[in-house]
Tab-separated table of C-alpha atoms in Angstrom:
chain	number	residue	atom	x	y	z
A	1	MET	CA	-21.391	13.575	-23.749
A	2	GLY	CA	-18.639	11.801	-21.841
A	3	CYS	CA	-21.193	9.437	-20.282
A	4	CYS	CA	-22.607	8.468	-23.699
A	5	ILE	CA	-19.147	7.838	-25.095
A	6	SER	CA	-18.284	5.801	-21.989
A	7	GLN	CA	-21.347	3.598	-22.550
A	8	LEU	CA	-20.341	3.179	-26.172
A	9	ALA	CA	-16.819	2.213	-25.114
A	10	ALA	CA	-18.257	-0.386	-22.747
A	11	LYS	CA	-19.956	-2.130	-25.672
A	12	PHE	CA	-16.562	-2.673	-27.254
A	13	ALA	CA	-14.822	-3.587	-23.990
A	14	PHE	CA	-16.971	-6.440	-22.653
A	15	PHE	CA	-17.622	-9.729	-24.438
A	16	PRO	CA	-19.548	-12.096	-22.150
A	17	PRO	CA	-19.863	-15.681	-23.460
A	18	SER	CA	-23.181	-16.196	-25.177
A	19	PRO	CA	-24.824	-18.411	-24.181
A	20	ALA	CA	-23.474	-18.814	-20.653
A	21	THR	CA	-21.665	-22.080	-19.947
A	22	TYR	CA	-23.585	-22.786	-16.721
A	23	GLN	CA	-26.830	-22.188	-14.858
A	24	VAL	CA	-27.560	-21.832	-11.161
A	25	LYS	CA	-30.234	-24.096	-9.681
A	26	LYS	CA	-31.496	-24.730	-6.182
A	27	ARG	CA	-31.543	-28.260	-4.799
A	28	ASP	CA	-34.252	-29.704	-2.614
A	29	ASP	CA	-32.211	-28.918	0.501
A	30	GLY	CA	-32.020	-25.252	-0.548
A	31	LYS	CA	-28.351	-25.286	-1.549
A	32	LEU	CA	-27.379	-23.598	-4.820
A	33	VAL	CA	-25.500	-25.608	-7.452
A	34	ALA	CA	-23.962	-24.685	-10.786
A	35	VAL	CA	-25.077	-26.891	-13.661
A	36	SER	CA	-23.409	-27.079	-17.071
A	37	THR	CA	-25.620	-25.902	-19.925
A	38	THR	CA	-24.224	-28.576	-22.265
A	39	SER	CA	-24.512	-31.707	-20.113
A	40	SER	CA	-27.077	-30.655	-17.463
A	41	MET	CA	-24.674	-32.021	-14.857
A	42	PRO	CA	-23.086	-30.172	-11.937
A	43	ILE	CA	-19.798	-28.640	-13.026
A	44	CYS	CA	-18.096	-30.103	-9.939
A	45	GLY	CA	-17.741	-33.763	-9.039
A	46	ALA	CA	-19.449	-35.370	-6.062
A	47	ALA	CA	-16.164	-35.500	-4.122
A	48	ASP	CA	-15.600	-31.753	-4.456
A	49	ASP	CA	-19.201	-30.782	-3.789
A	50	ILE	CA	-18.633	-29.988	-0.110
A	51	SER	CA	-15.676	-27.718	-0.904
A	52	LEU	CA	-17.645	-25.445	-3.282
A	53	ASP	CA	-20.167	-22.815	-2.281
A	54	VAL	CA	-22.292	-21.256	-5.026
A	55	LEU	CA	-23.492	-17.823	-3.986
A	56	LEU	CA	-25.830	-15.138	-5.294
A	57	VAL	CA	-24.592	-11.729	-4.156
A	58	ASP	CA	-26.581	-8.485	-4.344
A	59	THR	CA	-24.712	-5.388	-5.539
A	60	LYS	CA	-25.451	-1.741	-4.754
A	61	ARG	CA	-26.416	-1.224	-8.411
A	62	GLY	CA	-29.317	-3.690	-8.119
A	63	ASN	CA	-27.754	-6.748	-9.816
A	64	LYS	CA	-27.377	-10.311	-8.563
A	65	ILE	CA	-24.004	-11.793	-9.387
A	66	VAL	CA	-22.835	-15.397	-9.087
A	67	ALA	CA	-19.755	-16.275	-7.036
A	68	PHE	CA	-17.892	-19.540	-6.433
A	69	TYR	CA	-16.104	-20.007	-3.113
A	70	LEU	CA	-13.657	-22.927	-3.034
A	71	LYS	CA	-12.466	-23.897	0.443
A	72	ASN	CA	-9.062	-25.343	1.277
A	73	PRO	CA	-8.706	-26.701	4.843
A	74	TYR	CA	-4.970	-25.908	4.864
A	75	ALA	CA	-5.286	-22.351	3.600
A	76	LYS	CA	-3.884	-19.319	5.409
A	77	LEU	CA	-4.842	-16.786	2.747
A	78	THR	CA	-7.768	-16.207	0.396
A	79	VAL	CA	-7.562	-15.159	-3.263
A	80	LEU	CA	-10.292	-12.976	-4.781
A	81	TYR	CA	-10.101	-13.712	-8.525
A	82	SER	CA	-11.394	-11.226	-11.146
A	83	HIS	CA	-11.347	-13.034	-14.490
A	84	GLY	CA	-10.658	-11.730	-17.971
A	85	ASN	CA	-12.945	-10.971	-20.875
A	86	ALA	CA	-14.952	-13.527	-22.901
A	87	ALA	CA	-15.025	-16.032	-20.012
A	88	ASP	CA	-17.335	-17.027	-17.173
A	89	LEU	CA	-17.151	-19.188	-14.069
A	90	GLY	CA	-18.182	-22.342	-15.909
A	91	GLN	CA	-15.013	-22.167	-18.016
A	92	LEU	CA	-12.767	-21.179	-15.102
A	93	TYR	CA	-13.827	-23.764	-12.528
A	94	ASP	CA	-11.092	-26.278	-13.403
A	95	LEU	CA	-8.456	-23.541	-13.158
A	96	PHE	CA	-9.828	-22.507	-9.773
A	97	VAL	CA	-9.510	-26.079	-8.476
A	98	GLN	CA	-5.860	-26.251	-9.576
A	99	LEU	CA	-4.990	-22.886	-8.040
A	100	LYS	CA	-6.726	-23.801	-4.795
A	101	ALA	CA	-4.707	-27.014	-4.496
A	102	ASN	CA	-1.311	-25.798	-5.752
A	103	LEU	CA	-1.306	-22.479	-3.896
A	104	ARG	CA	-3.010	-23.831	-0.754
A	105	VAL	CA	-5.488	-20.960	-0.614
A	106	ASN	CA	-9.206	-20.396	-0.429
A	107	LEU	CA	-10.419	-18.956	-3.709
A	108	MET	CA	-13.386	-16.736	-4.472
A	109	GLY	CA	-14.258	-16.187	-8.126
A	110	TYR	CA	-17.225	-14.224	-9.429
A	111	ASP	CA	-18.942	-13.279	-12.669
A	112	TYR	CA	-19.405	-9.612	-13.536
A	113	SER	CA	-22.875	-8.229	-14.128
A	114	GLY	CA	-24.112	-9.617	-17.460
A	115	TYR	CA	-21.610	-12.515	-17.431
A	116	GLY	CA	-22.609	-16.133	-16.872
A	117	ALA	CA	-25.732	-16.366	-14.722
A	118	SER	CA	-25.268	-12.868	-13.246
A	119	THR	CA	-27.985	-10.343	-13.980
A	120	GLY	CA	-27.599	-6.858	-15.461
A	121	LYS	CA	-25.360	-5.497	-18.183
A	122	PRO	CA	-21.576	-5.179	-17.977
A	123	SER	CA	-20.018	-1.764	-17.481
A	124	GLU	CA	-16.999	-0.296	-15.739
A	125	PHE	CA	-18.899	0.925	-12.699
A	126	ASP	CA	-20.926	-2.288	-12.462
A	127	THR	CA	-17.680	-4.270	-12.162
A	128	TYR	CA	-16.601	-1.945	-9.343
A	129	ALA	CA	-19.877	-2.593	-7.537
A	130	ASP	CA	-19.493	-6.329	-8.209
A	131	ILE	CA	-16.093	-6.699	-6.565
A	132	GLU	CA	-17.100	-4.521	-3.620
A	133	ALA	CA	-20.145	-6.741	-3.009
A	134	VAL	CA	-18.041	-9.916	-3.192
A	135	TYR	CA	-15.466	-8.471	-0.782
A	136	GLU	CA	-18.242	-7.594	1.657
A	137	CYS	CA	-19.545	-11.158	1.327
A	138	LEU	CA	-16.094	-12.527	2.194
A	139	GLN	CA	-16.066	-10.370	5.315
A	140	THR	CA	-19.570	-11.149	6.551
A	141	GLU	CA	-20.023	-14.775	5.462
A	142	TYR	CA	-16.499	-16.150	5.885
A	143	GLY	CA	-14.779	-13.707	8.225
A	144	ILE	CA	-11.988	-12.878	5.759
A	145	SER	CA	-10.202	-9.607	6.562
A	146	GLN	CA	-8.123	-7.586	4.128
A	147	GLU	CA	-4.930	-8.626	5.958
A	148	ASP	CA	-5.569	-12.216	4.800
A	149	LEU	CA	-6.696	-11.377	1.270
A	150	ILE	CA	-4.879	-11.365	-2.073
A	151	LEU	CA	-6.588	-9.719	-5.047
A	152	TYR	CA	-6.005	-11.347	-8.436
A	153	GLY	CA	-6.950	-9.528	-11.641
A	154	GLN	CA	-6.611	-10.980	-15.126
A	155	SER	CA	-6.742	-8.708	-18.188
A	156	VAL	CA	-9.888	-6.573	-17.825
A	157	GLY	CA	-10.155	-7.930	-14.276
A	158	SER	CA	-7.197	-5.735	-13.362
A	159	GLY	CA	-9.649	-2.805	-13.423
A	160	PRO	CA	-11.917	-3.845	-10.530
A	161	THR	CA	-8.925	-5.396	-8.767
A	162	LEU	CA	-6.987	-2.120	-8.603
A	163	HIS	CA	-10.181	-0.202	-7.810
A	164	LEU	CA	-10.611	-2.255	-4.629
A	165	ALA	CA	-6.886	-2.532	-3.844
A	166	ALA	CA	-6.542	1.264	-3.792
A	167	LYS	CA	-9.148	1.352	-0.990
A	168	LEU	CA	-7.600	-1.369	1.205
A	169	PRO	CA	-4.316	-0.177	2.751
A	170	ARG	CA	-3.732	-3.376	4.761
A	171	LEU	CA	-4.273	-5.770	1.879
A	172	ARG	CA	-1.844	-8.706	1.862
A	173	GLY	CA	-1.007	-8.586	-1.855
A	174	VAL	CA	-2.105	-7.999	-5.460
A	175	VAL	CA	-1.530	-10.071	-8.623
A	176	LEU	CA	-1.969	-8.452	-12.047
A	177	HIS	CA	-2.159	-11.068	-14.790
A	178	SER	CA	-1.904	-9.495	-18.279
A	179	GLY	CA	-3.165	-6.254	-16.749
A	180	ILE	CA	-3.965	-3.057	-18.651
A	181	LEU	CA	-2.921	0.553	-18.102
A	182	SER	CA	-6.325	1.759	-19.388
A	183	GLY	CA	-8.929	0.729	-21.906
A	184	LEU	CA	-7.995	3.414	-24.413
A	185	ARG	CA	-4.314	2.492	-24.292
A	186	VAL	CA	-5.158	-1.076	-25.285
A	187	LEU	CA	-6.837	0.142	-28.471
A	188	CYS	CA	-4.571	2.914	-29.703
A	189	HIS	CA	-1.399	2.871	-27.539
A	190	ALA	CA	-2.012	6.497	-26.524
A	191	ASN	CA	0.111	8.300	-23.963
A	192	PHE	CA	-2.706	10.534	-22.748
A	193	SER	CA	-6.126	10.107	-21.149
A	194	PHE	CA	-9.631	11.224	-22.067
A	195	CYS	CA	-12.620	11.660	-19.790
A	196	PHE	CA	-14.345	8.667	-21.407
A	197	ASP	CA	-11.380	6.322	-20.944
A	198	ILE	CA	-12.263	3.270	-18.813
A	199	TYR	CA	-10.194	1.459	-16.185
A	200	LYS	CA	-7.546	4.115	-15.625
A	201	ASN	CA	-5.303	1.689	-13.803
A	202	LEU	CA	-2.200	3.813	-14.275
A	203	ASN	CA	-3.674	6.261	-11.735
A	204	LYS	CA	-4.937	3.675	-9.245
A	205	ILE	CA	-1.792	1.526	-9.145
A	206	GLN	CA	0.025	4.417	-7.473
A	207	LYS	CA	-2.405	4.266	-4.525
A	208	VAL	CA	-1.908	0.546	-3.824
A	209	LYS	CA	0.222	0.083	-0.702
A	210	SER	CA	0.507	-3.719	-0.742
A	211	PRO	CA	3.060	-5.793	-2.703
A	212	VAL	CA	2.156	-6.121	-6.398
A	213	LEU	CA	3.131	-9.088	-8.567
A	214	VAL	CA	2.876	-8.464	-12.320
A	215	ILE	CA	2.662	-11.424	-14.743
A	216	HIS	CA	2.709	-10.749	-18.473
A	217	GLY	CA	3.593	-12.531	-21.700
A	218	THR	CA	6.204	-10.969	-23.958
A	219	GLU	CA	4.238	-11.947	-27.092
A	220	ASP	CA	0.829	-10.777	-25.892
A	221	ASP	CA	-0.951	-9.514	-29.009
A	222	VAL	CA	-4.076	-8.336	-27.152
A	223	VAL	CA	-2.552	-6.342	-24.286
A	224	ASN	CA	1.003	-5.351	-25.115
A	225	TRP	CA	3.761	-6.257	-22.668
A	226	LEU	CA	4.363	-2.527	-22.144
A	227	HIS	CA	1.145	-2.402	-20.103
A	228	GLY	CA	2.475	-4.897	-17.570
A	229	ASN	CA	5.868	-3.223	-17.486
A	230	GLY	CA	4.240	0.169	-16.895
A	231	LEU	CA	2.115	-1.154	-14.024
A	232	TRP	CA	5.155	-2.755	-12.421
A	233	LYS	CA	7.229	0.441	-12.644
A	234	MET	CA	4.462	2.579	-11.121
A	235	SER	CA	3.811	0.238	-8.168
A	236	MET	CA	4.676	1.551	-4.713
A	237	ASP	CA	5.798	-1.907	-3.551
A	238	PRO	CA	6.632	-3.941	-6.685
A	239	TYR	CA	7.349	-7.652	-6.314
A	240	GLU	CA	9.734	-9.407	-8.687
A	241	PRO	CA	7.728	-9.563	-11.971
A	242	LEU	CA	7.285	-12.607	-14.189
A	243	TRP	CA	7.806	-11.928	-17.897
A	244	ILE	CA	6.919	-15.175	-19.673
A	245	LYS	CA	8.992	-15.329	-22.836
A	246	GLY	CA	6.777	-16.236	-25.784
A	247	GLY	CA	3.627	-16.123	-23.665
A	248	GLY	CA	0.411	-14.777	-25.173
A	249	HIS	CA	-2.700	-13.350	-23.595
A	250	CYS	CA	-4.672	-16.470	-22.666
A	251	ASN	CA	-2.071	-19.216	-22.253
A	252	LEU	CA	0.196	-18.103	-19.402
A	253	GLU	CA	-1.212	-20.788	-17.062
A	254	LEU	CA	0.323	-23.453	-19.314
A	255	TYR	CA	3.896	-22.358	-18.576
A	256	PRO	CA	5.654	-24.033	-15.595
A	257	ASP	CA	7.131	-20.700	-14.498
A	258	TYR	CA	3.612	-19.356	-13.954
A	259	ILE	CA	2.602	-21.649	-11.089
A	260	ARG	CA	6.175	-21.771	-9.710
A	261	HIS	CA	6.499	-17.982	-9.429
A	262	LEU	CA	2.956	-17.610	-8.123
A	263	CYS	CA	3.588	-20.212	-5.413
A	264	ARG	CA	6.694	-18.354	-4.266
A	265	PHE	CA	4.734	-15.097	-4.074
A	266	ILE	CA	1.946	-16.704	-2.021
A	267	GLN	CA	4.448	-18.304	0.365
A	268	GLU	CA	6.227	-15.001	0.960
A	269	MET	CA	2.911	-13.275	1.570
A	270	GLU	CA	2.032	-15.965	4.142
A	271	CYS	CA	5.295	-15.354	6.000
A	272	MET	CA	5.010	-11.584	5.852
A	273	THR	CA	4.221	-10.053	9.237
A	274	THR	CA	3.237	-6.512	10.151
A	275	GLU	CA	6.775	-5.817	11.337
A	276	VAL	CA	8.233	-6.921	8.001
A	277	ARG	CA	5.752	-4.803	6.061
A	278	LEU	CA	6.531	-1.693	8.119
A	279	LYS	CA	10.243	-2.286	7.572
A	280	LYS	CA	9.714	-2.505	3.811
A	281	ILE	CA	7.633	0.683	3.818
A	282	ARG	CA	10.353	2.505	5.774
A	283	GLN	CA	12.992	1.321	3.301
A	284	THR	CA	10.836	2.355	0.349
A	285	LEU	CA	10.272	5.848	1.740
A	286	ARG	CA	13.915	6.058	2.901
A	287	LEU	CA	12.894	7.309	6.314
A	288	PRO	CA	15.719	8.046	8.789
A	289	LYS	CA	16.411	5.429	11.384
A	290	ARG	CA	15.153	6.058	14.877
A	291	SER	CA	17.759	7.378	17.285
A	292	ASP	CA	18.394	5.744	20.623
A	293	THR	CA	18.409	9.195	22.250
A	294	THR	CA	15.434	9.689	24.521
A	295	ILE	CA	13.453	12.911	24.191
A	296	SER	CA	12.568	14.514	27.477
A	297	THR	CA	8.855	14.682	28.215
A	298	ASN	CA	9.188	17.148	31.096
A	299	CYS	CA	8.350	20.051	28.851
A	300	CYS	CA	5.519	22.568	28.773
A	301	CYS	CA	5.241	22.520	24.964
A	302	GLN	CA	4.300	19.790	22.524
A	303	VAL	CA	7.257	20.335	20.221
A	304	LYS	CA	10.285	18.486	21.575
A	305	CYS	CA	13.653	18.950	19.913
A	306	ARG	CA	17.037	17.333	20.381
A	307	LEU	CA	19.667	19.925	21.286
A	308	PRO	CA	23.329	19.291	22.110
A	309	ASN	CA	23.770	17.382	25.335
A	310	CYS	CA	25.388	19.007	28.331
A	311	LEU	CA	29.031	17.956	28.540
A	312	ASN	CA	28.714	17.144	32.220
A	313	CYS	CA	25.214	15.791	32.910
A	314	SER	CA	23.913	14.874	29.381
A	315	LYS	CA	20.531	16.538	29.823
A	316	LEU	CA	18.364	17.641	26.911
A	317	SER	CA	16.461	20.864	26.410
A	318	CYS	CA	13.385	22.237	24.707
A	319	THR	CA	13.636	25.147	22.286
A	320	LYS	CA	10.072	26.365	22.721
A	321	CYS	CA	9.825	26.841	26.458
A	322	TYR	CA	13.577	27.475	26.990
A	323	SER	CA	13.765	24.905	29.756
A	324	TRP	CA	17.526	24.602	29.477
A	325	PRO	CA	19.463	21.871	31.272
A	326	LYS	CA	20.893	22.863	34.605
A	327	CYS	CA	24.212	21.164	35.083
A	328	SER	CA	25.053	20.512	38.719
A	329	GLY	CA	28.756	20.817	37.914
A	330	CYS	CA	28.836	24.501	36.980
A	331	TRP	CA	25.335	25.960	37.121
A	332	LEU	CA	25.427	26.380	40.896
A	333	LYS	CA	28.545	28.506	40.562
A	334	CYS	CA	26.614	31.178	38.651
A	335	PRO	CA	24.811	33.325	41.315
A	336	LYS	CA	22.869	35.439	38.802
A	337	TRP	CA	21.567	32.777	36.424
A	338	LYS	CA	18.093	33.711	35.200
A	339	LYS	CA	15.720	32.457	32.545
A	340	PRO	CA	15.825	34.704	29.410
A	341	LYS	CA	13.165	37.407	29.457
A	342	CYS	CA	14.284	39.701	26.646
A	343	SER	CA	11.496	40.241	24.093
A	344	VAL	CA	13.858	41.798	21.565
A	345	CYS	CA	16.363	39.054	20.998
A	346	TRP	CA	17.705	35.899	22.546
A	347	LYS	CA	21.001	34.220	21.836
A	348	PRO	CA	22.488	31.281	23.662
A	349	GLY	CA	25.881	31.346	25.308
A	350	CYS	CA	28.516	28.769	26.105
A	351	LEU	CA	27.719	25.073	26.449
A	352	GLY	CA	31.054	24.401	28.087
A	353	CYS	CA	29.846	25.430	31.525
A	354	SER	CA	26.156	24.853	30.704
A	355	CYS	CA	25.057	28.134	32.297
A	356	MET	CA	23.339	28.987	28.986
A	357	LEU	CA	23.462	32.751	29.654
A	358	PRO	CA	22.245	34.901	26.764
A	359	LYS	CA	24.545	37.550	25.419
A	360	CYS	CA	22.414	40.261	23.906
A	361	SER	CA	23.396	43.529	22.281
A	362	CYS	CA	20.298	45.218	23.677
A	363	ALA	CA	22.086	45.416	27.040
A	364	CYS	CA	19.163	44.116	29.052
A	365	PRO	CA	20.181	44.475	32.743
A	366	GLU	CA	18.722	41.094	33.595
A	367	PHE	CA	21.260	39.424	31.363
A	368	SER	CA	24.272	40.328	33.412
A	369	CYS	CA	26.155	37.415	34.919
A	370	ALA	CA	29.146	37.042	37.138
A	371	CYS	CA	29.869	33.420	36.291
A	372	PRO	CA	33.646	33.054	36.653
A	373	GLU	CA	33.758	30.216	34.137
A	374	PHE	CA	32.316	32.195	31.283
A	375	SER	CA	33.568	35.233	29.443
A	376	CYS	CA	32.247	36.909	26.323
A	377	THR	CA	34.674	38.649	24.020
A	378	CYS	CA	32.333	39.696	21.245
A	379	PRO	CA	29.945	42.679	21.558
A	380	GLU	CA	27.636	41.094	18.955
A	381	CYS	CA	26.879	38.109	21.125
A	382	SER	CA	29.316	35.522	19.698
A	383	CYS	CA	30.804	33.621	22.563
A	384	THR	CA	34.124	31.996	23.087
A	385	CYS	CA	34.381	28.768	24.998
A	386	PRO	CA	36.792	29.126	27.911
A	387	LYS	CA	37.859	25.509	27.572
A	388	CYS	CA	38.986	25.386	23.954
A	389	SER	CA	38.703	29.009	22.725
A	390	CYS	CA	36.623	27.867	19.790
A	391	THR	CA	33.309	29.155	18.493
A	392	CYS	CA	32.394	25.901	16.748
A	393	PRO	CA	29.323	24.156	18.236
A	394	LYS	CA	30.693	20.788	17.209
A	395	CYS	CA	33.392	21.143	19.836
A	396	CYS	CA	31.813	22.337	23.033
A	397	CYS	CA	30.092	25.692	22.532
A	398	TRP	CA	27.167	26.993	20.548
A	399	SER	CA	27.913	30.215	18.740
A	400	VAL	CA	25.368	31.878	16.527
A	401	LYS	CA	28.199	33.307	14.471
A	402	CYS	CA	29.876	29.976	13.675
A	403	SER	CA	29.644	29.142	9.982
A	404	CYS	CA	29.590	25.381	10.501
A	405	TRP	CA	26.543	25.309	12.774
């Protein structure tokens, strides 16, 4: 039942241009070219012909989709562009050329199954297969890794964009242009989900580990601004969003702030190194800073803990194997020092002299000690430091009875 309803929802969600604005033809030299259906001329000029690759990519669902790859010789990053509804590559080519030049990036755009000259019929899962096939093409044909890739999703294109972004933990960045929380929420502004809802981006955005830039118009009458605001708030690593005042759904590229803010995002992503990204992740998770204290590796167990340092020799100890520090200043003065063997209980003694003798109420004979620098005044194993007469571990001794430990 859910599958049938999902197919019905897809009919209302996808509106490919009919007829398509371009066709794909093969030249005599075997190279593919895109030809306009209105003028029968290539959609790119002769000067730009060498910078455009027209590709036919096979998907795992048996469709052949068309992709445009625009090369920029000065590019450091590549943008994988998933376009919005009611558009195809023939209409978007001029925009791709401007983005390639202004952002100084390589740009890969593609048509979903059933759009433009791509075969098949559009559906949610077909778009997922489409973007996965294009990403694989970028890897195999052009050597583009996820560390050098930025995913760009416009409107319905935010669905496949977040689907792929959630699977790529080392992705450089994500741009959501007029993105949606889910298909159902666009239609009825619901605050709940059904099994037949499509593009549940509100769940996938929380799995994206890379920086996310959200661009949305405040007067968008197709996808309400609340969708963009919700995606931005749920991002793990949100970048400063761009709310274009008065912007609609299909005209954000006309505002100067659009290209200005996008350029700044691309430049920061170019300068971002692995060290910077790890620092941002640590700040986001609020992880404690690493201590300069070195943990001893001369231990028989795998669990290594930091215990109070010896006041004289500053050695560390391990709580699992009881390999306590042996201070040369006072340990040699204790003739009966032995490693704890009591199976009933074990309680540490004074850290002032670092003899670490257990004081146990079970009266184990092996626990007796004649260390002149240590005396125990409590029959229940609380110790008193001979140096300061204090049971507080923050001073110089470790007492199991101290309330501030």
